[in-house]
């Protein structure tokens, strides 16, 4: 069980997406998943070992690290990737439900089970709203947990058992900050893509509805 | 999800590339990605653990390491490879879009569609002309820009491509100017020069491919212009011939009519 599972899942979603949806999948693969696996994971690999405090008191380093990093950046990043990719499964499930229904009734109920119309359109819109919402939630979480997107070189810690205010040094703060900004930039790009896809679909289907009603009136 | 997935994605683009494009892809995978994963990552693996400063002051080593290596070579290369591979996705998307349109035409039963079945559409290789030419050329152009930007960033950040053995650091909390020693500097220099050399080869391949595509484009244009110029002369000759024949026929008709009447 690894990221390859998520990759296969998302490839399945690609089939039922619009053009903007496919661009979103490509951005998630190339700029988020691939960057995470090939580069970011290694930066945070030894963050605890390399976290150093100017004190010999046993336990002080552990306590200070836990205080400043309740949840590590890299774990939040991984959670964000998983949560943000999951709403797309709703669409896959709905299409599978449609196909199952056709099989059960042994007749063609839909012109094309994978086409985005009717109930599937609602599911698709809900998945887009959920994706955008989750992205924003995680960005706010990052901001609140770490007081902005900056990683300082030095943090001062005075929690027991540290005997006084102790200087603690974070490893590779600049590199971590660069990748954090990269994460924020790609998140924002994904939010923009989701919002444009949402507006495009709402606009397209309201025009369709309006035209249908107009031709009915004419008849 | 790793470099293997990138290989699967880009492998599809290979079919629709020019020969130079195929060579570029091979160089990318064998001499850059494979070297990065198999060798370079091991060399830089212990870079912070073995970065040693001549001081016992806690925190001095961390701060000095962060000062001299704002972003590690290995991460910069990984980002460079990802950014340089991304434009090829534009071509993959364009090809997928064209295939989708042809499949739609085929399903509608369009008589213009010259394919016998869907499998043929799936396996078909599109020629690089029309809008696909523009997509392909822009992807090469972006590739060149990304390569150049990353090479410059490398040079700018590390003051050249050499890894020094010793660095002098006096960032706080180091009590004075402290000697810090980098681990495996020679090996890192060798790999840095290798990766820069292969980057330059890739830039040359991209420039050659761009020139090849532009030359093909202009040759095709001049052929078309040449063909359209010849056609009017040809048409004039035909018209004059037809006119002569019409005159002969009308003359012979007149003669027969006169013959009958007399």
Coordinates of C-alpha atoms in Angstrom, one line a residue, chain A residues 95-114:
Chain A
X95 CA -20.8 6.0 -12.3
X96 CA -20.4 2.4 -11.0
X97 CA -23.9 2.7 -9.4
X98 CA -25.3 3.8 -12.7
X99 CA -23.7 0.9 -14.6
X100 CA -24.9 -1.6 -11.9
X101 CA -28.4 -0.3 -12.3
X102 CA -28.3 -0.8 -16.0
X103 CA -27.1 -4.4 -15.5
X104 CA -29.7 -5.0 -12.9
X105 CA -32.6 -3.8 -15.1
X106 CA -31.0 -5.4 -18.2
X107 CA -31.8 -2.3 -20.3
X108 CA -30.1 0.9 -21.3
X109 CA -31.3 3.5 -18.7
X110 CA -28.7 6.2 -19.5
X111 CA -27.4 7.4 -22.9
X112 CA -23.9 7.2 -21.4
X113 CA -23.4 6.3 -17.8
X114 CA -20.1 8.3 -17.7

